[in-house]
Short mmCIF file of C-alpha atoms in Angstrom, two decimals:
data_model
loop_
_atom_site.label_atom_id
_atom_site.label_comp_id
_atom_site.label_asym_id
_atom_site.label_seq_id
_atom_site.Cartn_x
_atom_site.Cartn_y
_atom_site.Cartn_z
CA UNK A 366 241.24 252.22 8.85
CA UNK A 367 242.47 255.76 7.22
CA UNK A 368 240.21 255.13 4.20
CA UNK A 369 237.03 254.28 6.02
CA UNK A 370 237.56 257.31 7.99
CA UNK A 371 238.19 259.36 5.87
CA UNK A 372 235.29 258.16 4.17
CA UNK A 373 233.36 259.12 6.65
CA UNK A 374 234.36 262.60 6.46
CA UNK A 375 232.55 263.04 2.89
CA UNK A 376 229.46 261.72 3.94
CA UNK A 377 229.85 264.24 7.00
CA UNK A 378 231.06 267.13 5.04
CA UNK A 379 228.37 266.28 2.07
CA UNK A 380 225.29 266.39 4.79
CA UNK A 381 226.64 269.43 6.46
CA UNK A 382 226.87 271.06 3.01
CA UNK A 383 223.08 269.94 1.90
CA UNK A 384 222.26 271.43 5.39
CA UNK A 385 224.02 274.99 3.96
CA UNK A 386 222.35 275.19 0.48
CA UNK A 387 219.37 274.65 2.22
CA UNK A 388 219.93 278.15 4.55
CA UNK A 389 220.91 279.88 2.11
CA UNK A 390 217.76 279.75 -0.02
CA UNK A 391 216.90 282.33 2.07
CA UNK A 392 220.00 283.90 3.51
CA UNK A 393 222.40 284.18 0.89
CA UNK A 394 223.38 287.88 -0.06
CA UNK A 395 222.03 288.03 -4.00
CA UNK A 396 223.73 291.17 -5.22
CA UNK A 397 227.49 289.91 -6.26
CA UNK A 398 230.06 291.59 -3.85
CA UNK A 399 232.47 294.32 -5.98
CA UNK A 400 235.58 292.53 -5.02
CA UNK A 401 239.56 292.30 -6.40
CA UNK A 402 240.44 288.87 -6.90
CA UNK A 403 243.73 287.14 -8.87
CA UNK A 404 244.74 283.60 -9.85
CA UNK A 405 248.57 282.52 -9.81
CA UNK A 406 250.17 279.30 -10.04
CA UNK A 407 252.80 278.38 -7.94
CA UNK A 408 253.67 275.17 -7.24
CA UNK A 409 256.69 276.10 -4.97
CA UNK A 410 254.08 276.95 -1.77
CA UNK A 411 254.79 275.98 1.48
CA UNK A 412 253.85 276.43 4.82
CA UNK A 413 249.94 275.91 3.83
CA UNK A 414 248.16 276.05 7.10
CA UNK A 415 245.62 273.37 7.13
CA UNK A 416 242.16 273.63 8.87
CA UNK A 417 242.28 273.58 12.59
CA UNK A 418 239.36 270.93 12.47
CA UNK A 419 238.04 268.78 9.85
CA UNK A 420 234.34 269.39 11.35
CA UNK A 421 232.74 271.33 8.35
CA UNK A 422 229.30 271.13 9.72
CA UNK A 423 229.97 273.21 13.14
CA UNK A 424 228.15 276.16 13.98
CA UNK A 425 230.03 279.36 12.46
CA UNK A 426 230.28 281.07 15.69
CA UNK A 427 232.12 278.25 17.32
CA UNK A 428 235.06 279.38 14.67
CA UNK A 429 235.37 283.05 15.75
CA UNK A 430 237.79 282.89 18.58
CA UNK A 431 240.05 280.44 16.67
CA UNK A 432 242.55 281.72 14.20
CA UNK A 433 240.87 282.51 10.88
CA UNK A 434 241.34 279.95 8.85
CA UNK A 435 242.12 281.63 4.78
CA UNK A 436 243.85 278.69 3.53
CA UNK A 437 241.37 275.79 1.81
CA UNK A 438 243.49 272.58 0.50
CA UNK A 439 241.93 271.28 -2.54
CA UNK A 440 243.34 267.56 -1.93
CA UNK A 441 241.38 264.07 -2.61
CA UNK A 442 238.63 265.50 -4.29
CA UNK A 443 237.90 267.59 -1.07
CA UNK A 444 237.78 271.11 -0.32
CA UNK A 445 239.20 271.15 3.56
CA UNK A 446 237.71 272.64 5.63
CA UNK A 447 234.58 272.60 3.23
CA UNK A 448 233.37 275.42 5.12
CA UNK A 449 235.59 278.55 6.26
CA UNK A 450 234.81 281.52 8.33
CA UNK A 451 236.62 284.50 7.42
CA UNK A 452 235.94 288.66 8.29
CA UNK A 453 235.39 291.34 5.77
CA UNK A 454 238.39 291.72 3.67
CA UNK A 455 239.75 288.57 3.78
CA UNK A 456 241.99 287.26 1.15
CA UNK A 457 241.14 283.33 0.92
CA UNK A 458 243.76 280.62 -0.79
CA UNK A 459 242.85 277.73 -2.22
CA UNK A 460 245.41 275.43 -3.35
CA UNK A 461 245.47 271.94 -5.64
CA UNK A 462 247.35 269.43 -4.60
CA UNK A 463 245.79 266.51 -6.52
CA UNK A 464 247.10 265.58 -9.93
CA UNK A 465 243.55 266.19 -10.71
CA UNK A 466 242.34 269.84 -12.23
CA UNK A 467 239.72 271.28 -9.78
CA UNK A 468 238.01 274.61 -9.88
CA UNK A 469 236.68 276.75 -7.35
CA UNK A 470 233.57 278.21 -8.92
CA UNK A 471 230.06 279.99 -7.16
CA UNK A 472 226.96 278.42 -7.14
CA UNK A 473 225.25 281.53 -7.72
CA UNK A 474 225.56 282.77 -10.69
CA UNK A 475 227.00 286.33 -11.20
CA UNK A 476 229.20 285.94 -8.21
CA UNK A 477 232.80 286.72 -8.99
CA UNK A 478 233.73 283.73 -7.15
CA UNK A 479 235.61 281.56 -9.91
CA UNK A 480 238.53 280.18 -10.63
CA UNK A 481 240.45 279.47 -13.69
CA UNK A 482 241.58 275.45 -14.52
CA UNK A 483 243.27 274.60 -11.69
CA UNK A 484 245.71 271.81 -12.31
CA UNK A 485 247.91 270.33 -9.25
CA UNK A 486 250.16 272.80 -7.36
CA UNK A 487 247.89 275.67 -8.47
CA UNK A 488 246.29 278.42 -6.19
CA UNK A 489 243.72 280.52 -6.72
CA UNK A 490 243.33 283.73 -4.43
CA UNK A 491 240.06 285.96 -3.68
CA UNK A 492 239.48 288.40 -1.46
CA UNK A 493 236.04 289.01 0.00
CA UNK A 494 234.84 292.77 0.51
CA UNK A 495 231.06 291.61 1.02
CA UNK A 496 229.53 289.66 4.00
CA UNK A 497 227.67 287.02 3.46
CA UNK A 498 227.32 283.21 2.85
CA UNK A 499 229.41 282.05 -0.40
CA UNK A 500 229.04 278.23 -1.36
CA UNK A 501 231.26 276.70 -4.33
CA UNK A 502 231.81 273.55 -6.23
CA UNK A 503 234.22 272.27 -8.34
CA UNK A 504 232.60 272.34 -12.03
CA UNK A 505 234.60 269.39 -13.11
CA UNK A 506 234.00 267.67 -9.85
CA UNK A 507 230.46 269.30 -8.73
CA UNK A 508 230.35 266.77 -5.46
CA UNK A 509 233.31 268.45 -4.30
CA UNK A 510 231.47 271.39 -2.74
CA UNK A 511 232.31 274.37 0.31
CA UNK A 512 231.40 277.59 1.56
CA UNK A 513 232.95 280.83 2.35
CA UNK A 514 231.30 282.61 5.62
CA UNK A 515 232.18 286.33 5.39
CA UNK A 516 231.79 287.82 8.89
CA UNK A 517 230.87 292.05 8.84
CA UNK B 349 229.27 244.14 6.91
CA UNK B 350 230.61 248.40 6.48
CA UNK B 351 228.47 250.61 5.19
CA UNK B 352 231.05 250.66 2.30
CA UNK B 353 230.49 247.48 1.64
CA UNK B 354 226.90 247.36 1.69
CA UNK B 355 227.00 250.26 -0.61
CA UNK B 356 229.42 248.36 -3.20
CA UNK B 357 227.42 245.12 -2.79
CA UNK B 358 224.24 246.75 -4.01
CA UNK B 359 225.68 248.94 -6.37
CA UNK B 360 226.61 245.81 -8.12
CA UNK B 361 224.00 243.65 -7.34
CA UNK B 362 221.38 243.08 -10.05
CA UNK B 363 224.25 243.38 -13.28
CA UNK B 364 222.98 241.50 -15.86
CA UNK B 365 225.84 241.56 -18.15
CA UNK B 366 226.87 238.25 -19.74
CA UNK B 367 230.50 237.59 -19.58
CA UNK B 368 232.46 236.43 -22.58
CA UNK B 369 235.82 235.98 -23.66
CA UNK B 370 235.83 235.38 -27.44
CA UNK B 371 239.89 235.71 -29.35
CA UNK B 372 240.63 237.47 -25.95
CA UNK B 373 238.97 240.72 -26.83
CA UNK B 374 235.03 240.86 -26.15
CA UNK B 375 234.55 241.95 -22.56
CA UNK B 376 231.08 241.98 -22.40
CA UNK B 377 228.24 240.74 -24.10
CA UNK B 378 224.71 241.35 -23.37
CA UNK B 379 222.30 239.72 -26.48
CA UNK B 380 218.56 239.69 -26.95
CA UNK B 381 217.17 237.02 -25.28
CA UNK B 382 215.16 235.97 -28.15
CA UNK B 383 218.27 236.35 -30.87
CA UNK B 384 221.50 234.87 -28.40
CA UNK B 385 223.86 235.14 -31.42
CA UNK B 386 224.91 238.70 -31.71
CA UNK B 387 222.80 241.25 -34.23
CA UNK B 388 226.12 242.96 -35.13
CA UNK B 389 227.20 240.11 -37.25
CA UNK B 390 223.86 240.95 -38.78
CA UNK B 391 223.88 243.21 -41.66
CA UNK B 392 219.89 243.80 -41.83
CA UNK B 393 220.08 245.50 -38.23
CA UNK B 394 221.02 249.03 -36.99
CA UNK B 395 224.42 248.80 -35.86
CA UNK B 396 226.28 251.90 -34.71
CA UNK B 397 229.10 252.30 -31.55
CA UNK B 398 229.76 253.99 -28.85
CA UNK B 399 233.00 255.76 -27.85
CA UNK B 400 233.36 257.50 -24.15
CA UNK B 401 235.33 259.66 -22.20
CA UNK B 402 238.65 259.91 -24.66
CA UNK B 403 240.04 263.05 -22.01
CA UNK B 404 242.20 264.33 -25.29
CA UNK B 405 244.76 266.77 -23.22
CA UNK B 406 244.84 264.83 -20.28
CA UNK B 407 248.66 264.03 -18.99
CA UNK B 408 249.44 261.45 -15.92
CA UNK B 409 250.61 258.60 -15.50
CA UNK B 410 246.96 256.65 -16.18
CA UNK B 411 247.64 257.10 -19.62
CA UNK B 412 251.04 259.02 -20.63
CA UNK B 413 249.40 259.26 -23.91
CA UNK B 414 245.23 259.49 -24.56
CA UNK B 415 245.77 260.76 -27.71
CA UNK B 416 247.39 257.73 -28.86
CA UNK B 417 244.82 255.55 -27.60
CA UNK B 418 241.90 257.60 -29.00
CA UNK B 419 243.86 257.29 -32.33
CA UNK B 420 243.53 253.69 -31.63
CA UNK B 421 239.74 253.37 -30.97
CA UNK B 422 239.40 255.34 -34.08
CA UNK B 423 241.45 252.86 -36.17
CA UNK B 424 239.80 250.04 -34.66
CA UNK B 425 236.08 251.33 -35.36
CA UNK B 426 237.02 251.96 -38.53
CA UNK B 427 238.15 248.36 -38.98
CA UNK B 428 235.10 246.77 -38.17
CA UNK B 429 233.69 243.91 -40.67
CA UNK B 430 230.73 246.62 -41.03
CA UNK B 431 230.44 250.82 -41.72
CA UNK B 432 228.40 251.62 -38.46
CA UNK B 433 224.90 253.61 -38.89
CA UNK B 434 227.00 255.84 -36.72
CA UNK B 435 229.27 256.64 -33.75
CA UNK B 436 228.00 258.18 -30.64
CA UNK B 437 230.35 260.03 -28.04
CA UNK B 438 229.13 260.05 -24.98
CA UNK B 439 231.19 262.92 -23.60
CA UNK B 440 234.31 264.31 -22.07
CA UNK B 441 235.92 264.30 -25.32
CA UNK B 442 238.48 267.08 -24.33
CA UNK B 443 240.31 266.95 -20.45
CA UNK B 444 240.17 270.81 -20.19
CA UNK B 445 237.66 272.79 -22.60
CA UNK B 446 240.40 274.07 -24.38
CA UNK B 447 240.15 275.44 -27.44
CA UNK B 448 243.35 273.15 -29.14
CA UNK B 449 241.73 270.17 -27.18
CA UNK B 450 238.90 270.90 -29.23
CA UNK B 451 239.87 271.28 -32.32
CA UNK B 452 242.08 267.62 -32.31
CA UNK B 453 238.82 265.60 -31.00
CA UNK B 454 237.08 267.61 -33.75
CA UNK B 455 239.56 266.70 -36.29
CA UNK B 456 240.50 263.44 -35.11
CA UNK B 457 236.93 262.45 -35.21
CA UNK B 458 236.58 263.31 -38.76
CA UNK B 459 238.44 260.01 -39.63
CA UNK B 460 235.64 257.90 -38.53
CA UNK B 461 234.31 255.71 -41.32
CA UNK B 462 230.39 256.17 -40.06
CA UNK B 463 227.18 257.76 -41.34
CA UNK B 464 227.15 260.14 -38.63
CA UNK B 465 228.86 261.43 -35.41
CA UNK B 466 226.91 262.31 -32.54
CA UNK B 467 228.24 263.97 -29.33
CA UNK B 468 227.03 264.68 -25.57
CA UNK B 469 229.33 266.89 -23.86
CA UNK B 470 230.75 265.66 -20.66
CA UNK B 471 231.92 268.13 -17.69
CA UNK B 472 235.36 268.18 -18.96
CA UNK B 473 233.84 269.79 -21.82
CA UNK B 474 232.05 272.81 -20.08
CA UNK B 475 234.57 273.17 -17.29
CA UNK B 476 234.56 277.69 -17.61
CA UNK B 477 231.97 278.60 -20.55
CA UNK B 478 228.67 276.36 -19.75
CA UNK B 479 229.67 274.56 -22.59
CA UNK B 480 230.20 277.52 -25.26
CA UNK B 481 233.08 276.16 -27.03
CA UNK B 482 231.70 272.42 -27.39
CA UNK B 483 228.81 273.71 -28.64
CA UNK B 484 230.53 275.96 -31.37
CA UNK B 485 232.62 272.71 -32.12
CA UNK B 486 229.43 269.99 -32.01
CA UNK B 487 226.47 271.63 -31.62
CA UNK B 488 225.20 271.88 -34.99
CA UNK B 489 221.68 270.80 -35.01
CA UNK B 490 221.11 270.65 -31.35
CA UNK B 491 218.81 272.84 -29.16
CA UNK B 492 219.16 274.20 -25.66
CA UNK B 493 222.52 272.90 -24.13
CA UNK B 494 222.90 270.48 -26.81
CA UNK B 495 220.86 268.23 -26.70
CA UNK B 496 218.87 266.77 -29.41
CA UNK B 497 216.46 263.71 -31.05
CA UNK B 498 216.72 261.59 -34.05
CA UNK B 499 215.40 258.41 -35.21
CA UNK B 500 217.08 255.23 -36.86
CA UNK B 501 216.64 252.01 -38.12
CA UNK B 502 212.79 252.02 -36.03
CA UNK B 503 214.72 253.47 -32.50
CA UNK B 504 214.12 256.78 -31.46
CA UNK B 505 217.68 258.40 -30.09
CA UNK B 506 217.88 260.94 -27.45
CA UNK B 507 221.06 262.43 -26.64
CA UNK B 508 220.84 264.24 -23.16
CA UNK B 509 222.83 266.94 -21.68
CA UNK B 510 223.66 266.35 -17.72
CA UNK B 511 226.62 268.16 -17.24
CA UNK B 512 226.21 271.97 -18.12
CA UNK B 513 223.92 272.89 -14.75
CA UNK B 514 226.10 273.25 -11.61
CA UNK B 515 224.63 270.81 -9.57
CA UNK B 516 225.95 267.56 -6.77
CA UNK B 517 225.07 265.31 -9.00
CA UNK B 518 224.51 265.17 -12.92
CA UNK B 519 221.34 267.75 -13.60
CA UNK B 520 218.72 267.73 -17.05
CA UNK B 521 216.59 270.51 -16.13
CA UNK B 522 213.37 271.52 -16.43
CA UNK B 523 213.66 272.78 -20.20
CA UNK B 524 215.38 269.35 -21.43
CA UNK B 525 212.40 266.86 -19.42
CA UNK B 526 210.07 269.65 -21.52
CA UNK B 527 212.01 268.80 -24.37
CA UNK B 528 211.80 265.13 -23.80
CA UNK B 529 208.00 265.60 -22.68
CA UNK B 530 207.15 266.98 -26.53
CA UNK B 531 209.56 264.67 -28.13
CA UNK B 532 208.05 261.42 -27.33
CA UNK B 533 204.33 262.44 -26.64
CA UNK B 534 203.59 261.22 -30.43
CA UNK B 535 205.69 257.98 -30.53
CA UNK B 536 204.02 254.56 -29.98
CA UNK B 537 204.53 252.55 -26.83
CA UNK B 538 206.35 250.32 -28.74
CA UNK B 539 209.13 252.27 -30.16
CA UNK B 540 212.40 251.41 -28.80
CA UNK B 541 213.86 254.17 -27.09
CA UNK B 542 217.67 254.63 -26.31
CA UNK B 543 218.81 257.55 -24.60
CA UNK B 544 222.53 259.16 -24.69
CA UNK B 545 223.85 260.97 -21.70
CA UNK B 546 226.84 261.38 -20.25
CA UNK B 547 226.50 261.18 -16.32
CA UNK B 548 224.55 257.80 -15.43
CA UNK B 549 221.15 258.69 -15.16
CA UNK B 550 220.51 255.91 -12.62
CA UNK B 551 222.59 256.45 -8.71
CA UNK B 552 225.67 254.26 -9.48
CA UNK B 553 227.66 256.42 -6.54
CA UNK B 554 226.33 259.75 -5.98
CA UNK B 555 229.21 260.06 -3.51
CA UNK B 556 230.97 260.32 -6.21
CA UNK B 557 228.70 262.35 -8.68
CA UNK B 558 227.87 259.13 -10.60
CA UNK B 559 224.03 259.74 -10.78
CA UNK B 560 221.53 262.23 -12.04
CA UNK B 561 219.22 264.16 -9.51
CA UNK B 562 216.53 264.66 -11.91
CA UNK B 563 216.66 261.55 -14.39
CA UNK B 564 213.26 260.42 -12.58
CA UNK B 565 211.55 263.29 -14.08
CA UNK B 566 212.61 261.77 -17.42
CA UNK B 567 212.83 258.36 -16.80
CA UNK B 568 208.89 258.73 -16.07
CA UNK B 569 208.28 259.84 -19.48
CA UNK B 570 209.69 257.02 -20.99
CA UNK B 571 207.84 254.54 -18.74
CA UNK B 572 205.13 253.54 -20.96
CA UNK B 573 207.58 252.57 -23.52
CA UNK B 574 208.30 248.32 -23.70
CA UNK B 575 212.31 249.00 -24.17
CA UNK B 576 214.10 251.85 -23.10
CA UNK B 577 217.96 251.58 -23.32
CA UNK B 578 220.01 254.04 -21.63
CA UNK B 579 224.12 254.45 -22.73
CA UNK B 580 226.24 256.42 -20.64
CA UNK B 581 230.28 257.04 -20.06
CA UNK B 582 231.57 259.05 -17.12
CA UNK B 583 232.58 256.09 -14.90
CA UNK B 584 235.49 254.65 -17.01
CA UNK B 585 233.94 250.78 -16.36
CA UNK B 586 231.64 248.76 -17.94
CA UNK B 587 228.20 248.41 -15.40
CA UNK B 588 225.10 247.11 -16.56
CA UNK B 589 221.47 247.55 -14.41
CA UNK B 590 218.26 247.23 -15.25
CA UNK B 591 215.28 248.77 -13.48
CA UNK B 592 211.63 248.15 -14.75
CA UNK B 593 211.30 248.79 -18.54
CA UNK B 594 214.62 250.28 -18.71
CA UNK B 595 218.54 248.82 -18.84
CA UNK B 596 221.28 251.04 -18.01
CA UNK B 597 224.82 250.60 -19.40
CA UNK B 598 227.85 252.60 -18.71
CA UNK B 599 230.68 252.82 -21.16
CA UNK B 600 233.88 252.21 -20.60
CA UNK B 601 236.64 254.79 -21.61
CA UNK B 602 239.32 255.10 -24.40
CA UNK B 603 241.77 257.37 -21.98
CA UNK B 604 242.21 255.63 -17.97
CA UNK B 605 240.46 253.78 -16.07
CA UNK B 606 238.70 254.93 -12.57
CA UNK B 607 238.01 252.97 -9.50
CA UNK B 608 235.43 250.91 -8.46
CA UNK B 609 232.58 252.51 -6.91
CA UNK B 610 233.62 253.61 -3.48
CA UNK B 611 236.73 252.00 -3.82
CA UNK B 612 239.46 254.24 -2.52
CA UNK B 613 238.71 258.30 -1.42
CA UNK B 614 237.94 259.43 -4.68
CA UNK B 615 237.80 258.83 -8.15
CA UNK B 616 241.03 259.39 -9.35
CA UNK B 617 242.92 257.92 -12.40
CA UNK B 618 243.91 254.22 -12.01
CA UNK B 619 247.61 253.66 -12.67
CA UNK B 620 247.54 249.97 -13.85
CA UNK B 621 250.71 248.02 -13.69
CA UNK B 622 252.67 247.76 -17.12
CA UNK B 623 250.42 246.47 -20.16
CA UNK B 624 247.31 245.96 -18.66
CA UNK B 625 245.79 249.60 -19.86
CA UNK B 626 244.61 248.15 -22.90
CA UNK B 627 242.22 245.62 -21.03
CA UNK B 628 240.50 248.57 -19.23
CA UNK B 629 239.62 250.71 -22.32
CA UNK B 630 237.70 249.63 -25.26
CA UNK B 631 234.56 250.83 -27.80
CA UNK B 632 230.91 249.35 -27.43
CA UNK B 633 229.13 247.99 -30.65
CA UNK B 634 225.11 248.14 -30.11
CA UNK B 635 222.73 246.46 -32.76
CA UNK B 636 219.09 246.58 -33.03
CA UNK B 637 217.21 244.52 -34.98
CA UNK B 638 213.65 245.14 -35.81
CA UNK B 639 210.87 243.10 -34.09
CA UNK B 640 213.52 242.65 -31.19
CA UNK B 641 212.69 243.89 -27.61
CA UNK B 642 215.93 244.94 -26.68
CA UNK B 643 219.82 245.47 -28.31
CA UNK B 644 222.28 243.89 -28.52
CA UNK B 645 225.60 244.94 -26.64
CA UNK B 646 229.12 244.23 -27.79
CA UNK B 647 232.05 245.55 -25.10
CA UNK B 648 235.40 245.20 -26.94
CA UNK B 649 238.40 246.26 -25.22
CA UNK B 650 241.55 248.31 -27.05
CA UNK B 651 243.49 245.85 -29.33
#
């Protein structure tokens, strides 16, 4: 029962990301955002607030008056949520909890979105001074894919 | 019926692999129909193996100790009846890119008794450089990403790169189908073809990433040819399809074993229950013998 749900959530979360890369062919911000970013590893983290919903495919907008969500759980070969919605200045965690090594690495090339090896208990932090529509894979694990909405 | 299940059912459906058990330690066995016996017992044929997906670096509980194992597969190529043509790896030869990972496959690989060594990288190879460090460690004589041509025994290898574009799925791209395009616009229609990649270049599970979004591009090109013979690793399991003119064959691994196709959330390391590792991994012998249509296919798990 579990399993074929959450089964179901990957074909969900991989049409709703198809749907994104499609947009942003011709919405996505090209010039790479100047932005800080850092990597640490700490496997002693706690308190990891998950995603409010699992619904990655939602309209952004429907986010907004929820809490902004800047955690992103790297767990089961799954970003969650694959898609977050965050304002200008944001600092977004992701963090590995699968014995697994997963990266968090742009699309686009020349974005500054990218990780380092992540293997399990790692996190990965970057903080987004640009709007704009960031989507990511996992290079080890390139169906494992999300986005990172930065509001103005 | 589930979805699931219709998924798994067809992903299997149409495996043409003949299962043998001969001394306990052949786990596969797919012969020319015209020559049953087995060409690698014959010494006029090409004869060379392939090794997959040997993870050196990894640590878990799959495999407390890959290393070991590849040291094993080494040994145990080595101590064939025959000195291969040569040994292929098809890819993820290192768990993490590093540069120590890469110098033990490198060195490690050195002890194989063969002609040659040939290598595709896997996407545990290219993981934060696009695949910079394998190809200062094994890309001599390759172009592009790595990828490269060669002929032997009257087959015509090409060894693919799938795994350096950031892509769902495993990705060629349109300079390696040009490559391919020029390579084989001279050969005759009747030149055996075998093709090395590391991602399957037919949709095992693209759920999963098991699959190639452009292989059609050069799976056309290779069409007109009577036998094309694809090898692949990536999946950790032996799988064997056929579609038109071409068989597909997937490799098993020398480091853990993954799950079934859609078998569980993801594919993550199988931790088999005490002593029944060895059964999962193994080395493939492949023969070809001129005049046949296709090769011969030898699984052989870890001794």
């Amino acid at each position: 029962m579990r399993k074929l749900k959450y089964t179901k959530g990957i074909w969900v979360a991989a049409v709703a990301v198809v749907g994104l890369l499609g947009l942003s062919a011709c919405s996505a911000p090209s010039a790479a955002p100047a932005a800080s970013s850092q990597s640490t590893v700490d496997s002693g983290m706690t308190g990891m607030s998950m995603a409010p919903s699992g619904t990655a495919g939602q309209s952004t907008s429907a986010q907004a008056g929820a809490a902004a969500t800047n955690s992103v759980a790297i767990k089961d070969f799954a970003f969650a949520p694959a898609t977050v919605t965050v304002p200008v200045g944001t600092t977004v965690t992701w963090t590995n909890s699968d014995q697994d090594p997963h990266t968090v690495t742009a699309t686009e090339s020349g974005s500054p979105l990218r990780s380092p090896t992540m293997n399990n208990g790692a996190t990965y932090k970057y903080t987004f001074t640009k709007a704009g529509r960031y989507d990511y894979l996992c290079t080890i694990h390139p169906f494992m894919t999300g986005t990172v909405v930065v509001t103005p | 019926m589930t979805r699931r299940q219709l998924l798994r059912h067809s992903a299997w459906f149409g495996a043409a692999v003949v299962l043998t058990v001969a001394g306990g330690e052949v786990i596969s066995q797919v012969a020319d129909a015209q020559n049953p016996a087995p060409a690698v017992d014959d010494p006029t044929a090409l004869r060379f193996v392939q090794i997959s997906d040997s993870h050196l670096g990894f640590k878990g509980s799959a495999n407390s100790a890959v290393e070991d194992s590849f040291a094993h597969a080494i040994k145990q190529v080595n101590a064939l009846p025959y000195r291969p043509d040569f040994v292929a790896h098809t890819g993820d030869l290192t768990h993490l890119s590093t540069p120590a990972q890469f110098d033990q496959v490198k060195q490690m690989m050195s002890e194989l008794k063969t002609g040659q060594v040939f290598t595709v990288p896997g996407e545990h190879d290219s993981i934060d450089d696009g695949g910079q460090k394998y190809r200062q460690t094994f890309g001599a004589g390759t172009q592009g990403d790595g990828w490269r041509s060669f002929d032997a025994g009257g087959v015509h290898f090409i060894a693919l790169v799938n795994t350096v574009s950031l892509e769902k799925l495993g990705h060629l791209g349109p300079d390696q189908v040009e490559f391919v395009r020029k390579d084989v616009a001279g050969l005759s229609s009747d030149t055996p073809i075998v093709v090395f990649s590391h991602v399957p270049l037919f949709a095992m599970y693209p759920a999963w990433g098991w699959g190639t979004d452009d292989a059609v591009q050069v799976l056309s090109l290779l069409r007109r040819f009577a036998s094309v013979t694809c090898l692949n690793g990536h999946v950790h399991q032996l799988f064997t399809k056929t579609e038109g003119n071409v068989t597909f064959h997937s490799a098993t691994t020398t480091a853990y074993p993954l799950p079934k196709p859609g078998d569980g959330p993801a594919p993550k390391p199988l931790v088999l229950p005490a002593g029944k590792l060895g059964d999962a991994l193994g080395i493939r012998e492949v023969a070809y013998h001129k005049g046949s249509q296709a090769l011969a296919i030898k699984d052989v798990r870890l001794a």
